[in-house]
Amino acid sequence: MGKDVIVACDFSSAEDTLAFLDKFKGRKPFVKIGMELYYAEGPSIVREIKARGHRIFLDLKLHDIPNTVKKAMRVLSKLDVDITNLHAAGTSSMMKAALEGLTREDGTRPLLIAVTQLTSTDQESMERDLLINEPIDSVVMHYAKTAKSAGLDGVVCSPLEAEKVHGVCGQGFLTVTPGVRFADGETGDQKRVLTPSEAKKIGSDYIVVGRPITAAEDPVLAYERCVREFVD
Ligand code: C5P
């Protein structure tokens, strides 16, 4: 898989999502389906978008006991998505169980990546609520290393962490990075942002972009600008 822009389709209905994707005509952006859309529409929206020829990152962030996650991943493996994910905080036994569940009988499987610390967690809330007292940066790198040793393919992280993750886990370990904004755009609730071209320089493999594309006056133009800055 090469570098690409993944469009976060944070819509609450199939109707809005498909109307949005129709705007792209012949183009088939890589699509992220998150909890909102999946819980609203179920697996049928994944099948519909796949049938239209898009690659899909199914962002459901699983976190439960290993046996439950394994069985849930077995179900998800039938959906033919390209990437899916879980929380590294579920520990390596959960991650290994997830990989087993995700692997189909013919040995193929979607890529599996781990959320390290959510970008909404900061040092203060991590210490206060999770009783983790290490610097957040070291925690993220530790989770990335644990995910790698469990056999996962990469992590979701801030673009600011991508370079360090590659340093620690190798260039082949995928970094999928949200928190991307155009230099002249609104940042909204994202605190630590980079532009697509900065994310490219720093070595992100995939950028996940939502509102700068979905809320743009012309989403196709905004998408093409992202691709120009990040991929071309
Ligand atoms: O609209 P925006 O570009 O901020 O969307 C970013 C997407 O990436 C959203 O779907 C959000 O849930 C997701 N995400 C994130 N930060 C993380 C993990 C996922 O923004 N740490």
Coordinates of C-alpha atoms and ligand atoms in Angstrom, one line a residue:
M1 CA 0.0 0.0 0.0
G2 CA 1.3 3.4 -0.9
K3 CA 0.7 6.8 0.5
D4 CA -2.9 7.9 0.3
V5 CA -5.6 10.3 1.6
I6 CA -8.4 8.6 3.6
V7 CA -11.7 10.6 3.7
A8 CA -13.4 10.3 7.1
C9 CA -17.1 9.9 6.2
D10 CA -18.5 11.0 9.5
F11 CA -22.1 11.1 8.4
S12 CA -25.1 9.6 10.3
S13 CA -26.9 8.0 7.4
A14 CA -26.3 6.0 4.2
E15 CA -28.2 8.5 2.2
D16 CA -25.9 11.4 3.2
T17 CA -22.8 9.3 2.8
L18 CA -23.7 8.0 -0.7
A19 CA -24.8 11.5 -1.8
F20 CA -21.4 12.7 -0.7
L21 CA -19.5 10.0 -2.5
D22 CA -21.6 10.5 -5.7
K23 CA -19.9 14.0 -6.0
F24 CA -16.6 12.3 -6.8
K25 CA -18.0 10.8 -10.0
G26 CA -15.3 8.5 -11.4
R27 CA -12.8 9.0 -8.5
K28 CA -12.8 6.4 -5.7
P29 CA -11.3 7.9 -2.6
F30 CA -10.2 5.6 0.2
V31 CA -13.1 5.9 2.8
K32 CA -13.1 5.8 6.6
I33 CA -16.3 4.4 8.1
G34 CA -16.4 5.2 11.9
M35 CA -18.7 4.3 14.7
E36 CA -21.4 6.9 13.9
L37 CA -22.1 5.6 10.4
Y38 CA -21.5 1.9 11.2
Y39 CA -23.9 2.0 14.2
A40 CA -26.5 3.8 12.2
E41 CA -26.4 1.6 9.1
G42 CA -24.7 -1.6 10.0
P43 CA -22.6 -3.8 7.7
S44 CA -24.8 -3.0 4.7
I45 CA -23.1 0.4 4.3
V46 CA -19.7 -1.2 4.2
R47 CA -20.9 -3.6 1.5
E48 CA -22.4 -0.8 -0.5
I49 CA -19.3 1.4 -0.4
K50 CA -17.1 -1.6 -1.2
A51 CA -19.3 -2.6 -4.2
R52 CA -18.8 1.0 -5.5
G53 CA -15.1 0.3 -5.7
H54 CA -13.7 2.2 -2.7
R55 CA -11.1 0.9 -0.3
I56 CA -12.3 1.1 3.3
F57 CA -10.8 1.7 6.7
L58 CA -13.3 0.4 9.2
D59 CA -12.6 2.5 12.3
L60 CA -14.4 0.7 15.2
K61 CA -11.6 0.8 17.7
L62 CA -12.4 -2.6 19.4
H63 CA -11.4 -3.1 23.1
D64 CA -12.7 -6.0 25.1
I65 CA -11.5 -9.4 26.4
P66 CA -9.4 -11.3 23.9
N67 CA -12.1 -14.0 23.1
T68 CA -14.8 -11.4 22.4
V69 CA -12.5 -9.3 20.2
K70 CA -11.4 -12.4 18.3
K71 CA -15.0 -13.4 17.6
A72 CA -15.9 -9.8 16.6
M73 CA -12.9 -9.7 14.2
R74 CA -14.0 -13.0 12.7
V75 CA -17.3 -11.4 11.8
L76 CA -15.6 -8.2 10.5
S77 CA -13.2 -10.3 8.3
K78 CA -16.1 -11.2 6.2
L79 CA -16.7 -7.6 5.2
D80 CA -13.7 -7.4 3.0
V81 CA -12.4 -4.0 4.4
D82 CA -8.8 -3.0 3.8
I83 CA -7.9 -1.7 7.2
T84 CA -9.5 -2.0 10.6
N85 CA -8.4 -1.2 14.2
L86 CA -8.5 -1.7 18.0
H87 CA -7.1 -0.1 21.1
A88 CA -3.5 -1.1 22.0
A89 CA -4.6 -0.7 25.7
G90 CA -6.4 -4.0 25.3
T91 CA -2.9 -5.5 25.7
S92 CA -0.9 -7.9 23.4
S93 CA -3.1 -10.9 24.2
M94 CA -6.1 -9.0 22.9
M95 CA -4.2 -7.9 19.8
K96 CA -2.9 -11.4 19.0
A97 CA -6.5 -12.8 19.5
A98 CA -7.8 -10.1 17.1
L99 CA -5.3 -11.1 14.4
E100 CA -6.3 -14.7 14.7
G101 CA -10.0 -13.7 14.4
L102 CA -9.3 -11.5 11.5
T103 CA -7.3 -14.0 9.4
R104 CA -9.5 -15.8 6.9
E105 CA -9.3 -19.5 6.1
D106 CA -7.2 -18.7 3.0
G107 CA -4.7 -16.8 5.1
T108 CA -5.7 -13.3 3.9
R109 CA -6.8 -10.6 6.2
P110 CA -7.3 -6.8 6.3
L111 CA -4.5 -4.7 7.8
L112 CA -4.9 -4.3 11.5
I113 CA -3.7 -1.1 13.2
A114 CA -3.8 0.0 16.9
V115 CA -4.9 3.2 18.5
T116 CA -2.2 4.2 20.9
Q117 CA -3.3 7.1 23.2
L118 CA -6.3 9.0 21.7
T119 CA -5.2 12.4 20.5
S120 CA -8.0 13.8 22.8
T121 CA -6.0 12.4 25.8
D122 CA -3.4 14.7 27.2
Q123 CA -0.7 14.2 29.9
E124 CA -2.9 15.6 32.6
S125 CA -6.0 13.4 31.9
M126 CA -3.8 10.3 31.4
E127 CA -2.2 10.8 34.8
R128 CA -5.4 11.7 36.5
D129 CA -7.8 9.2 35.0
L130 CA -5.6 6.3 33.9
L131 CA -2.9 6.6 36.6
I132 CA -0.2 6.4 33.8
N133 CA 2.6 8.7 34.9
E134 CA 5.1 8.3 32.1
P135 CA 5.5 11.1 29.5
I136 CA 2.7 10.6 26.9
D137 CA 5.2 10.4 24.1
S138 CA 6.9 7.4 25.7
V139 CA 3.5 5.8 26.3
V140 CA 2.6 6.2 22.6
M141 CA 6.0 4.7 21.5
H142 CA 5.6 1.8 24.0
Y143 CA 2.1 1.0 22.7
A144 CA 3.4 1.1 19.2
K145 CA 6.2 -1.3 20.0
T146 CA 3.7 -3.6 21.8
A147 CA 1.4 -3.5 18.8
K148 CA 4.3 -4.3 16.5
S149 CA 5.5 -7.3 18.6
A150 CA 1.9 -8.6 18.6
G151 CA 2.1 -8.7 14.8
L152 CA 0.0 -5.7 13.9
D153 CA 0.6 -3.6 10.8
G154 CA 0.7 -0.1 12.2
V155 CA -0.8 2.5 14.5
V156 CA -3.2 5.4 14.3
C157 CA -1.3 8.4 15.7
S158 CA -0.8 12.1 15.5
P159 CA 1.2 13.2 12.4
L160 CA 3.6 14.7 14.9
E161 CA 4.4 11.2 16.2
A162 CA 4.7 9.5 12.8
E163 CA 8.4 10.1 12.4
K164 CA 9.3 8.8 15.9
V165 CA 7.0 5.7 15.5
H166 CA 8.9 4.9 12.2
G167 CA 12.2 5.4 14.1
V168 CA 11.1 2.9 16.8
C169 CA 9.1 0.4 14.8
G170 CA 10.7 0.7 11.3
Q171 CA 9.6 2.4 8.1
G172 CA 7.3 -0.5 7.1
F173 CA 5.1 -0.1 10.2
L174 CA 2.2 2.0 9.0
T175 CA 1.3 5.4 10.5
V176 CA -2.3 6.5 9.8
T177 CA -2.7 10.0 11.0
P178 CA -5.8 12.2 11.6
G179 CA -5.4 15.8 12.7
V180 CA -4.7 17.3 9.3
R181 CA -5.7 20.8 8.2
F182 CA -5.0 23.0 5.3
A183 CA -2.6 25.9 6.1
D184 CA -5.5 28.4 5.5
G185 CA -8.2 26.3 7.1
E186 CA -10.1 26.1 10.4
T187 CA -8.7 23.7 13.0
G188 CA -12.0 23.1 14.8
D189 CA -11.5 20.8 17.8
Q190 CA -8.2 19.3 16.6
K191 CA -5.4 20.7 18.7
R192 CA -2.2 19.5 17.2
V193 CA -2.5 19.7 13.5
L194 CA -0.3 19.5 10.4
T195 CA -0.9 20.3 6.8
P196 CA -1.0 17.5 4.2
S197 CA 2.4 18.6 2.9
E198 CA 3.9 18.7 6.4
A199 CA 2.4 15.2 7.1
K200 CA 4.1 14.0 3.9
K201 CA 7.5 15.4 4.9
I202 CA 7.3 13.8 8.3
G203 CA 6.5 10.4 6.8
S204 CA 2.8 9.6 7.5
D205 CA 1.7 6.7 5.3
Y206 CA -2.0 7.7 5.3
I207 CA -3.7 10.9 6.3
V208 CA -7.2 10.8 7.6
V209 CA -9.1 13.9 6.6
G210 CA -12.7 14.6 7.6
R211 CA -14.2 18.1 7.8
P212 CA -11.6 19.9 5.6
I213 CA -13.1 17.8 2.8
T214 CA -16.7 16.9 4.0
A215 CA -17.5 20.5 5.0
A216 CA -15.8 22.2 2.1
E217 CA -17.8 24.1 -0.4
D218 CA -16.4 21.9 -3.1
P219 CA -15.4 18.5 -1.5
V220 CA -13.9 17.1 -4.6
L221 CA -11.6 20.2 -5.1
A222 CA -10.6 19.9 -1.4
Y223 CA -9.9 16.2 -1.8
E224 CA -7.8 16.8 -4.9
R225 CA -5.8 19.5 -3.0
C226 CA -5.1 17.0 -0.3
V227 CA -3.9 14.4 -2.8
R228 CA -1.7 17.0 -4.6
E229 CA -0.1 18.1 -1.3
F230 CA 0.3 14.7 0.3
V231 CA 0.7 12.1 -2.6
D232 CA 1.8 13.8 -5.8
Ligands
C5P1 O1 -12.9 16.2 10.7 P1 -11.6 15.7 11.1 O2 -10.5 15.8 10.0 O3 -11.1 16.2 12.4 O4 -11.8 14.1 11.3 C1 -10.7 13.2 11.7 C2 -11.2 11.8 11.8 O5 -10.2 11.0 12.4 C3 -12.5 11.7 12.7 O6 -13.3 10.6 12.1 C4 -12.0 11.3 14.0 O7 -12.9 10.4 14.7 C5 -10.7 10.5 13.6 N1 -9.7 10.4 14.7 C6 -9.1 11.5 15.2 N2 -8.1 11.4 16.2 C7 -7.8 10.1 16.6 C8 -8.4 9.0 16.1 C9 -9.4 9.2 15.1 O8 -9.4 12.6 14.8 N3 -6.8 10.0 17.5

